[in-house]
Coordinates of N, CA and C in Angstrom, one line a residue:
Chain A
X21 N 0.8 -1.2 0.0 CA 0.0 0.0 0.0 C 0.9 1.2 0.0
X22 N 0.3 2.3 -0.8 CA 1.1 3.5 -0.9 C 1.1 3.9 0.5
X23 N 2.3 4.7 1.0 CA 2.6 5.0 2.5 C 2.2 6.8 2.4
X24 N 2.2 7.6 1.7 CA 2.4 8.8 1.4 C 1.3 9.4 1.0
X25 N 0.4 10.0 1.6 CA -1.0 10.6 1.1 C -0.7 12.0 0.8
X26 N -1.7 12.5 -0.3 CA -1.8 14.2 -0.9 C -2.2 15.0 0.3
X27 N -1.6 16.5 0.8 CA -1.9 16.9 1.8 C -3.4 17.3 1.0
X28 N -4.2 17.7 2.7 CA -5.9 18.1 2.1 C -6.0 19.1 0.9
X29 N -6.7 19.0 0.0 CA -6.9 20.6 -0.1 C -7.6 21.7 1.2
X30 N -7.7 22.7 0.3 CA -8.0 24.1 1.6 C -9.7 23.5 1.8
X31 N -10.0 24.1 2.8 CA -11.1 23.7 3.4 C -11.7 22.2 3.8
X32 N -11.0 21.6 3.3 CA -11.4 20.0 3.7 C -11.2 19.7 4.9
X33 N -12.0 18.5 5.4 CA -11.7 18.5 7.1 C -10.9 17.0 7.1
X34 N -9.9 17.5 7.7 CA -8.6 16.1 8.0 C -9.3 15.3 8.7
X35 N -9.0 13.9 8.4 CA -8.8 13.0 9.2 C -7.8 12.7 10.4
X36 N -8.0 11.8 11.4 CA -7.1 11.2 12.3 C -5.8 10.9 11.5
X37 N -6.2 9.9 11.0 CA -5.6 8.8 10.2 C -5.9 8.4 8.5
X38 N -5.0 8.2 7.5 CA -5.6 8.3 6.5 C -6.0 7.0 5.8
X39 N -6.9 6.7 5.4 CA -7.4 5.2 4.9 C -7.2 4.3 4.0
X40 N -7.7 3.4 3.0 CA -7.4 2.8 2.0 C -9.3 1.7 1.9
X41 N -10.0 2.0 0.9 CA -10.8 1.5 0.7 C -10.5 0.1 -0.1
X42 N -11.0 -1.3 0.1 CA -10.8 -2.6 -0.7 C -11.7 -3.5 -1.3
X43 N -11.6 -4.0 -1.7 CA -12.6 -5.4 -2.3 C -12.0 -6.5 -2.1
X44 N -12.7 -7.6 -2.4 CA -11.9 -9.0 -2.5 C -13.2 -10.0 -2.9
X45 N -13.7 -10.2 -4.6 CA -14.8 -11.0 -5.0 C -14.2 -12.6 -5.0
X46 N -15.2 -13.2 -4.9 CA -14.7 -14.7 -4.8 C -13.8 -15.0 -3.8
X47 N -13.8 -14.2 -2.4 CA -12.8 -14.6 -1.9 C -12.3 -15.7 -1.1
X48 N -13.1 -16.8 -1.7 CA -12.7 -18.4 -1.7 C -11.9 -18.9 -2.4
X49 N -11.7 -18.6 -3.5 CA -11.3 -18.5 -4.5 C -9.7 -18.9 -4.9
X50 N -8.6 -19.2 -5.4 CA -7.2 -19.1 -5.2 C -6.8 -18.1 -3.6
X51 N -5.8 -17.8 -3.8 CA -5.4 -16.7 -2.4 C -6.4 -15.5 -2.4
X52 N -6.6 -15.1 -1.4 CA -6.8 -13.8 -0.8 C -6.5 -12.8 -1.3
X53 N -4.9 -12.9 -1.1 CA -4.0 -11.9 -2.1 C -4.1 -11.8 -3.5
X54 N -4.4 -12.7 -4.1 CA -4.4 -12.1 -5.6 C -5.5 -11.8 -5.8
X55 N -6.7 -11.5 -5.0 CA -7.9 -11.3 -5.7 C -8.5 -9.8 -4.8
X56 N -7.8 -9.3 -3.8 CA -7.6 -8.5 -3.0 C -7.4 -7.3 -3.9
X57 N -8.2 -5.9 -4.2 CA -8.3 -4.9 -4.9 C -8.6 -3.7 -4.2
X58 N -7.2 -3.0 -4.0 CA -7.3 -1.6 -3.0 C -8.3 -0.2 -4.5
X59 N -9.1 0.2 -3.6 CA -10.0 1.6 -4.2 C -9.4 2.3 -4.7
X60 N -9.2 2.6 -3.2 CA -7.9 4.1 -3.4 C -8.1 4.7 -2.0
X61 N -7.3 5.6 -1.8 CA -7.0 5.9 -0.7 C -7.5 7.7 -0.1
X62 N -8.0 7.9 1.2 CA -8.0 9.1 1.4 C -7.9 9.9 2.9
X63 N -7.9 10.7 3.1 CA -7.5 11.2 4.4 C -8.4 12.4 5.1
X64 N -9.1 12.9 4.4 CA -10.4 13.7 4.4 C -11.6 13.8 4.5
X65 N -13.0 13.9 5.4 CA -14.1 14.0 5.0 C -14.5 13.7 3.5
X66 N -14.2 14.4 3.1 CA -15.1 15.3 1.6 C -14.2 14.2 0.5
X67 N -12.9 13.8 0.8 CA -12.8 12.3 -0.1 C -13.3 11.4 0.3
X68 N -13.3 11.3 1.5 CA -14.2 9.8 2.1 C -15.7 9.9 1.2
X69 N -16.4 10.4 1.5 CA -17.6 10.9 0.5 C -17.7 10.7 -0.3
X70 N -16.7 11.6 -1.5 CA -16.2 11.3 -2.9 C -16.3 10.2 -3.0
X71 N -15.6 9.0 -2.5 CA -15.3 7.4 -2.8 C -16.9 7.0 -2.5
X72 N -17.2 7.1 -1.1 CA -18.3 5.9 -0.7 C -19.6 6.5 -1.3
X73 N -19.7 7.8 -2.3 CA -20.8 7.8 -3.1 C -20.9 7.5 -4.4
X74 N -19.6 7.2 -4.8 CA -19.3 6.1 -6.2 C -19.5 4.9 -5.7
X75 N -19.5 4.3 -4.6 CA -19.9 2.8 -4.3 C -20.8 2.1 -4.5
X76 N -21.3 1.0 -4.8 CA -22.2 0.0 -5.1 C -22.9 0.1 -3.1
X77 N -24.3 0.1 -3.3 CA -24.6 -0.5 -2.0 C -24.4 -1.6 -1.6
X78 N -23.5 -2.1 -0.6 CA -23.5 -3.6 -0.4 C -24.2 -4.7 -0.4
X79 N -26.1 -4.0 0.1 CA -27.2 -4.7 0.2 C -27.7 -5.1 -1.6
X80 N -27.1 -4.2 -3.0 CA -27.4 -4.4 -3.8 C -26.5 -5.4 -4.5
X81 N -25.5 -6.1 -3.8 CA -24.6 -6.8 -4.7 C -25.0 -8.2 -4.7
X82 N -24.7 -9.1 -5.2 CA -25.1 -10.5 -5.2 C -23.7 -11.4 -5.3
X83 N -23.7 -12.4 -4.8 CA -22.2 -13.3 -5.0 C -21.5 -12.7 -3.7
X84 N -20.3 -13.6 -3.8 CA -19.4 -13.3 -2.5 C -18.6 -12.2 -2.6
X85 N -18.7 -11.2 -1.7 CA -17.7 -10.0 -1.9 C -17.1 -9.7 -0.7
X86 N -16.0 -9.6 -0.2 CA -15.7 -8.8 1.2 C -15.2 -7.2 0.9
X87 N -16.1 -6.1 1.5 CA -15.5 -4.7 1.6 C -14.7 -4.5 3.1
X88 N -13.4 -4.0 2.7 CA -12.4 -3.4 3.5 C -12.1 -2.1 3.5
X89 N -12.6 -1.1 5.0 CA -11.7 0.1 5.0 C -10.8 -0.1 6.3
X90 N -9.6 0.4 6.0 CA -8.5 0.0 6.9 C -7.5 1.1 6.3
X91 N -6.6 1.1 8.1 CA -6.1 2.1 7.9 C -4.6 2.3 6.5
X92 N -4.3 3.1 5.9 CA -3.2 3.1 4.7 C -1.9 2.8 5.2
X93 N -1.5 1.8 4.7 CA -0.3 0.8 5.0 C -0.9 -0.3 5.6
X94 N -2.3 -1.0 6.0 CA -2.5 -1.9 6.4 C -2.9 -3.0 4.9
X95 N -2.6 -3.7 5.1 CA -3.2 -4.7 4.2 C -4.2 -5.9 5.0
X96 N -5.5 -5.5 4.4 CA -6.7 -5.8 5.0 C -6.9 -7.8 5.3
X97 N -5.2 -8.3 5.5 CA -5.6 -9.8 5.6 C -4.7 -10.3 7.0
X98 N -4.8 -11.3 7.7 CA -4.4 -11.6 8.7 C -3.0 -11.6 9.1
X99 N -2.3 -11.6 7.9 CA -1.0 -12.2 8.0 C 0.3 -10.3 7.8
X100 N -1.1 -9.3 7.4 CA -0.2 -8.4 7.8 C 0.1 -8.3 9.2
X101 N 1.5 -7.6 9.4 CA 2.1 -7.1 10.5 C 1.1 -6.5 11.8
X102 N 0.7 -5.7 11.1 CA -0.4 -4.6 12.6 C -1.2 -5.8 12.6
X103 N -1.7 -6.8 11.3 CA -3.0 -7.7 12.2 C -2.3 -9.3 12.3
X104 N -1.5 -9.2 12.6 CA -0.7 -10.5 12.9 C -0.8 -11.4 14.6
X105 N -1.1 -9.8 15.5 CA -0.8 -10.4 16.7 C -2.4 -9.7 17.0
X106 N -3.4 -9.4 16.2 CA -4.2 -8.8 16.1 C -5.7 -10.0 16.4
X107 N -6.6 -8.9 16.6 CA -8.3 -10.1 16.3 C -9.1 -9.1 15.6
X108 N -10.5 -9.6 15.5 CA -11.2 -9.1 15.5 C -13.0 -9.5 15.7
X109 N -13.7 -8.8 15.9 CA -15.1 -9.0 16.6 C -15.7 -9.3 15.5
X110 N -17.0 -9.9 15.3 CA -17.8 -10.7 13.9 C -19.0 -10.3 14.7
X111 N -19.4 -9.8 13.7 CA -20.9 -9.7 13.8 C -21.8 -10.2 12.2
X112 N -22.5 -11.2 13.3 CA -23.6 -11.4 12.0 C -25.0 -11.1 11.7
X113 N -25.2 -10.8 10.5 CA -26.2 -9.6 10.1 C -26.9 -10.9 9.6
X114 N -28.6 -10.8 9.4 CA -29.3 -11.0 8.3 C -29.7 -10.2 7.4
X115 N -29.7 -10.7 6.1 CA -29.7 -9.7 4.8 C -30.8 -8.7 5.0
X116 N -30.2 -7.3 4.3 CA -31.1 -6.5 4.0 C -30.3 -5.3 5.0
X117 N -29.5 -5.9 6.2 CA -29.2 -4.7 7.1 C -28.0 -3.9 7.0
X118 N -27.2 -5.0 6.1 CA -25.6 -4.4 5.9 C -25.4 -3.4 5.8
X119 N -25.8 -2.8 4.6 CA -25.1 -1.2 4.4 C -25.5 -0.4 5.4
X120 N -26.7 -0.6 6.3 CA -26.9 0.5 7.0 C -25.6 0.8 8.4
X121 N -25.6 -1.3 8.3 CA -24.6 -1.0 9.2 C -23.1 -0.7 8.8
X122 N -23.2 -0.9 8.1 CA -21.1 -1.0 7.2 C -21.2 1.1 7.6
X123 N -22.2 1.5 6.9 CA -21.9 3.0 7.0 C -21.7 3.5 7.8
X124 N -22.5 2.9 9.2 CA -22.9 3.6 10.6 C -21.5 3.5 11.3
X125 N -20.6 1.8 11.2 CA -19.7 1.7 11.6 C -18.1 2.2 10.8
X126 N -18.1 2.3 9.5 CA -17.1 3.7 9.0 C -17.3 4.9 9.7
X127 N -18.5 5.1 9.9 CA -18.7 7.2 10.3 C -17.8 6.7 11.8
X128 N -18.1 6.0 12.5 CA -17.3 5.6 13.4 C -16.3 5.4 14.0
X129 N -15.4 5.0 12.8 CA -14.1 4.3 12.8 C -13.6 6.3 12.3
X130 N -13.8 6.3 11.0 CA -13.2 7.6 10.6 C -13.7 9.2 11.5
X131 N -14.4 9.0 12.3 CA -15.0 10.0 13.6 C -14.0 9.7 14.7
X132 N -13.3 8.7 15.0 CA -12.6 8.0 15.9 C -13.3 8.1 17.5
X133 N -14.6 7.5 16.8 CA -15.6 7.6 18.0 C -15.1 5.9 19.1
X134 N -14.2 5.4 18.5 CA -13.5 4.0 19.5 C -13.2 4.6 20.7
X135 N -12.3 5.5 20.4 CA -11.3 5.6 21.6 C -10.3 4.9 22.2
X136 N -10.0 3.9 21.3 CA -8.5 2.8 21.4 C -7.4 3.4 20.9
X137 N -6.8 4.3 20.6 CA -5.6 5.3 20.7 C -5.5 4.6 19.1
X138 N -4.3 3.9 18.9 CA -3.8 3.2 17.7 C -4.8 2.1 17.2
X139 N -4.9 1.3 18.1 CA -5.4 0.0 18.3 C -6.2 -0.5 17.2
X140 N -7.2 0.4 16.4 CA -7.7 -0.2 15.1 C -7.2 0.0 13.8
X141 N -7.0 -1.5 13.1 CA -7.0 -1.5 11.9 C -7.7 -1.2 11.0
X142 N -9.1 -1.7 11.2 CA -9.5 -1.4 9.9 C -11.2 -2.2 10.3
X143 N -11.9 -2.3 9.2 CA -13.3 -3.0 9.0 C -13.6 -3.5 8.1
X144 N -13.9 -4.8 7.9 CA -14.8 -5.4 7.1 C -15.9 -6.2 6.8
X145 N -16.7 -6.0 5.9 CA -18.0 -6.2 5.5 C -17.8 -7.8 4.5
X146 N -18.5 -8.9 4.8 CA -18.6 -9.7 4.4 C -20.0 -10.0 3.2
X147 N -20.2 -10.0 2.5 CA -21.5 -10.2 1.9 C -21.6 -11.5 1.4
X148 N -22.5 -12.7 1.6 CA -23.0 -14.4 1.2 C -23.6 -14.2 0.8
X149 N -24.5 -14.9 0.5 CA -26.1 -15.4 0.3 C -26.7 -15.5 1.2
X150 N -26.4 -16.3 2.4 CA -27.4 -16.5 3.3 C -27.2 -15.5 4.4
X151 N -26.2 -14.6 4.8 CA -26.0 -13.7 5.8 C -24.8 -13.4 5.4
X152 N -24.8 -11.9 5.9 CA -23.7 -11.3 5.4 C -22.9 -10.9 7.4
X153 N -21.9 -10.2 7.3 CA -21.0 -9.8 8.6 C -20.3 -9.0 8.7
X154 N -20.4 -8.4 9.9 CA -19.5 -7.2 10.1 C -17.9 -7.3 11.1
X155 N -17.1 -7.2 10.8 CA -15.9 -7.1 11.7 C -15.2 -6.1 11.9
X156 N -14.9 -6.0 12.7 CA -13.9 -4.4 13.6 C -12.4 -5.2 13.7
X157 N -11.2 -5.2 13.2 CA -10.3 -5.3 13.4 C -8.8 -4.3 14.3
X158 N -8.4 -5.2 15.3 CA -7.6 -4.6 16.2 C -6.3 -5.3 16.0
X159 N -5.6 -4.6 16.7 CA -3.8 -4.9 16.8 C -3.4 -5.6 17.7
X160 N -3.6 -5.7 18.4 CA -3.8 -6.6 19.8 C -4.6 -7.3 20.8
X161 N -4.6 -8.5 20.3 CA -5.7 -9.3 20.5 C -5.9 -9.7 22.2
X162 N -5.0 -9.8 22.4 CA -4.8 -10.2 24.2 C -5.3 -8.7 25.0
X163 N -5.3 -7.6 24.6 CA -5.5 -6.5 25.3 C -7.4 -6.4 25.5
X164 N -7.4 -6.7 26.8 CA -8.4 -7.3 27.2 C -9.6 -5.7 27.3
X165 N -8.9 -4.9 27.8 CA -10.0 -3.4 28.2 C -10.1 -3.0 26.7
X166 N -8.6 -3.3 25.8 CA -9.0 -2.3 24.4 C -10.2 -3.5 23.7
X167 N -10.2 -4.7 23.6 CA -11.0 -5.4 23.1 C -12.6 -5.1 23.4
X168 N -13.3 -5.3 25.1 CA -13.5 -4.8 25.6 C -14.4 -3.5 24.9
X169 N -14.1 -2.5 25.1 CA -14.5 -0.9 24.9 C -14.8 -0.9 23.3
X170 N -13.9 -1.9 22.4 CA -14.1 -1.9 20.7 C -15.9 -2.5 20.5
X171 N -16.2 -3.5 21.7 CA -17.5 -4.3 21.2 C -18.2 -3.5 22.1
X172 N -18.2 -2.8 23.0 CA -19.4 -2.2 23.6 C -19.2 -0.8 22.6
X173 N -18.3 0.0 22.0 CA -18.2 1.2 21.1 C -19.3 0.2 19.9
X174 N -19.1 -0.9 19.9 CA -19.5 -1.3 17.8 C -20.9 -1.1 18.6
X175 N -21.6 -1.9 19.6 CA -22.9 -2.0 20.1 C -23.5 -0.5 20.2
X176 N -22.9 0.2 20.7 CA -23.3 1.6 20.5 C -23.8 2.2 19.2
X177 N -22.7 2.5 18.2 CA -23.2 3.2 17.2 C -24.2 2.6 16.6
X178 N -24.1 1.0 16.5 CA -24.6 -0.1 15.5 C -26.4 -0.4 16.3
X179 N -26.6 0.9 17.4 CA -27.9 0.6 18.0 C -28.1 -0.9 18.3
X180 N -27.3 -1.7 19.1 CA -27.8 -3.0 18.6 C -28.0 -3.7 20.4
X181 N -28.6 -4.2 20.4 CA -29.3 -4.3 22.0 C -28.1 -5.0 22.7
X182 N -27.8 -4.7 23.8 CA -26.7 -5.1 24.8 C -26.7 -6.9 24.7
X183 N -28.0 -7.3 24.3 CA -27.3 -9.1 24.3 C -26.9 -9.4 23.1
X184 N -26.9 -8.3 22.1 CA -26.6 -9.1 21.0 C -25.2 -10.3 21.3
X185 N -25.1 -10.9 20.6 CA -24.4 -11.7 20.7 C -23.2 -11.4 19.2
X186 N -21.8 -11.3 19.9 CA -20.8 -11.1 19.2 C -19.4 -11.9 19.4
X187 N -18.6 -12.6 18.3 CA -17.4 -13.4 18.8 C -15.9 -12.7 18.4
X188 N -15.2 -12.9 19.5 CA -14.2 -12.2 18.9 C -13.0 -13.5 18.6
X189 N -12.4 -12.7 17.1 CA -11.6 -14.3 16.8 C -10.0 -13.5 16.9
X190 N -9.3 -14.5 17.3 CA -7.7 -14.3 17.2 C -7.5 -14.2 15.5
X191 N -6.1 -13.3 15.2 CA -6.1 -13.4 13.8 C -4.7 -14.5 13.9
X192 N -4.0 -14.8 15.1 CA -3.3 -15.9 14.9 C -3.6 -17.2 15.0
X193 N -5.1 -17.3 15.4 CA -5.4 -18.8 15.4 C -6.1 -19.0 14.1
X194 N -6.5 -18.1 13.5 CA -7.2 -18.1 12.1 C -6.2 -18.3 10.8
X195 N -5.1 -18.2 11.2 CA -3.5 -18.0 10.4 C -3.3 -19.9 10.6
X196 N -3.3 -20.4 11.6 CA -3.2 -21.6 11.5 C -3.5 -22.8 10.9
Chain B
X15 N -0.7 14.5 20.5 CA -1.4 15.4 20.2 C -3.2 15.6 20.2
X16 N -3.5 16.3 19.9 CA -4.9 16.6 19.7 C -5.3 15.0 18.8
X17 N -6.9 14.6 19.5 CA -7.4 13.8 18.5 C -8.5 14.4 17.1
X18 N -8.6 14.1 16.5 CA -9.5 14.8 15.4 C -10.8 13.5 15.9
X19 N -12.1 14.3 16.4 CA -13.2 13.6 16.5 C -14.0 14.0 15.5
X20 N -14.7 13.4 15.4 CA -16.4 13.9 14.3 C -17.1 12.7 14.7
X21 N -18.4 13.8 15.1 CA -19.6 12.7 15.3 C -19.8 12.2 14.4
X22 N -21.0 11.4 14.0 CA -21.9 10.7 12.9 C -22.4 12.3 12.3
X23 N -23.5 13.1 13.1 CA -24.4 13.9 12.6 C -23.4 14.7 11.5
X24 N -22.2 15.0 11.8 CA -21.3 16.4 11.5 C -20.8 15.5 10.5
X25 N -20.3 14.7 10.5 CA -19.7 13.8 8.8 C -20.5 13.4 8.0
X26 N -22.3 13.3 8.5 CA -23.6 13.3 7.2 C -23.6 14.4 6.7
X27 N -23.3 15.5 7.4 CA -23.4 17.0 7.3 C -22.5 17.1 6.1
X28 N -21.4 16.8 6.4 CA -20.4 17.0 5.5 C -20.4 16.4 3.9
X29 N -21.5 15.7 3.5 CA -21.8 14.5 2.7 C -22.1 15.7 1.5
X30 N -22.6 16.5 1.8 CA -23.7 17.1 0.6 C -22.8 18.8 0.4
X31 N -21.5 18.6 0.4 CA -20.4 20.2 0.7 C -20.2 19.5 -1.0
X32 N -20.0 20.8 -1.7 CA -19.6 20.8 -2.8 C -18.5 19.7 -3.5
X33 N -17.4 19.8 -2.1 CA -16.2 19.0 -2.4 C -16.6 18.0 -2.3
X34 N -17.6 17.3 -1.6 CA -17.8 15.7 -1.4 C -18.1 15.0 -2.5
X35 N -18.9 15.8 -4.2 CA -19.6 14.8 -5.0 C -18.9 14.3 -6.0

């Protein structure tokens, strides 16, 4: 991933952190990695916008697709570095709900309404046939309060009732 | 340093600014 982002133009409102939007169709398919396709990248309000209003709605796609926004220099698969010693939380959706949720939880991530200092990677959106899923990815999977504060933060924005039920997976036992 | 926050309401807000489309 390119490491170097364009500074804002004038009036645009900076981000925290600058991003990298992704795809990955068929991702059953040969590797991960070769089928793994970065957007493009931005650091702004008003680009983030720009991108995610040229987007397909998730709820309108059909076939297997995973969407990734994660932070720029992350590569959105387990075996990068920041998500190596990393997890992340799974939430599963039944169809119809995704995009409201995929959006609710970007405004989130890029508002840096977490409050885990570094600690997130990134997010992605799974789309199946029969249920599609949401995941919050972190850098450190053992850190018990950041983990913690990430699933009661997703339960927040994502309106979603205190029992929902959510798993959080190691990304090194999933490497295995 | 300073964190850069934005709620949800203020980044919908921001959706429909000339530079977003």
């Amino acid at each position: 991933a390119k490491k170097e982002s364009l500074p804002p133009d004038p009036g645009e409102h900076r981000l925290q952190f600058s991003y990298a939007f992704w795809y990955c169709r068929q991702p059953r398919l040969r590797s991960y990695d070769q089928n793994l396709k970065m957007i493009g990248t931005f650091n702004t309000v008003e680009k983030f916008w720009s991108f995610y209003s040229h987007l397909v709605r998730p709820s309108e796609l059909s076939g297997q697709i995973d969407f990734h926004l994660f932070k720029e220099g992350i590569r959105p698969m387990w075996e990068d570095e920041a998500n190596r010693n990393g997890g992340r939380w799974v939430l599963r959706l039944r169809k119809g709900l995704a995009s409201r949720c995929w959006e609710n939880l970007i405004l989130a991530i890029l508002g840096e309404q977490f409050m885990v200092g570094e600690e997130i990677c990134g997010a992605m959106l799974s789309v199946r046939s029969q249920e599609d899923s949401i995941s919050v990815w972190n850098k450190t999977a053992n850190d018990n309060a950041t983990t913690i504060r990430i699933r009661d933060t997703l339960k927040r924005v994502l309106n979603l009732p205190p029992s929902t039920h959510m798993d959080y997976k190691m990304n090194s036992e999933s490497l295995r | 340093g300073t964190r850069i926050i934005y709620e949800r309401a203020f980044l919908m807000q921001l959706r429909n600014s000339p530079v977003a489309k």
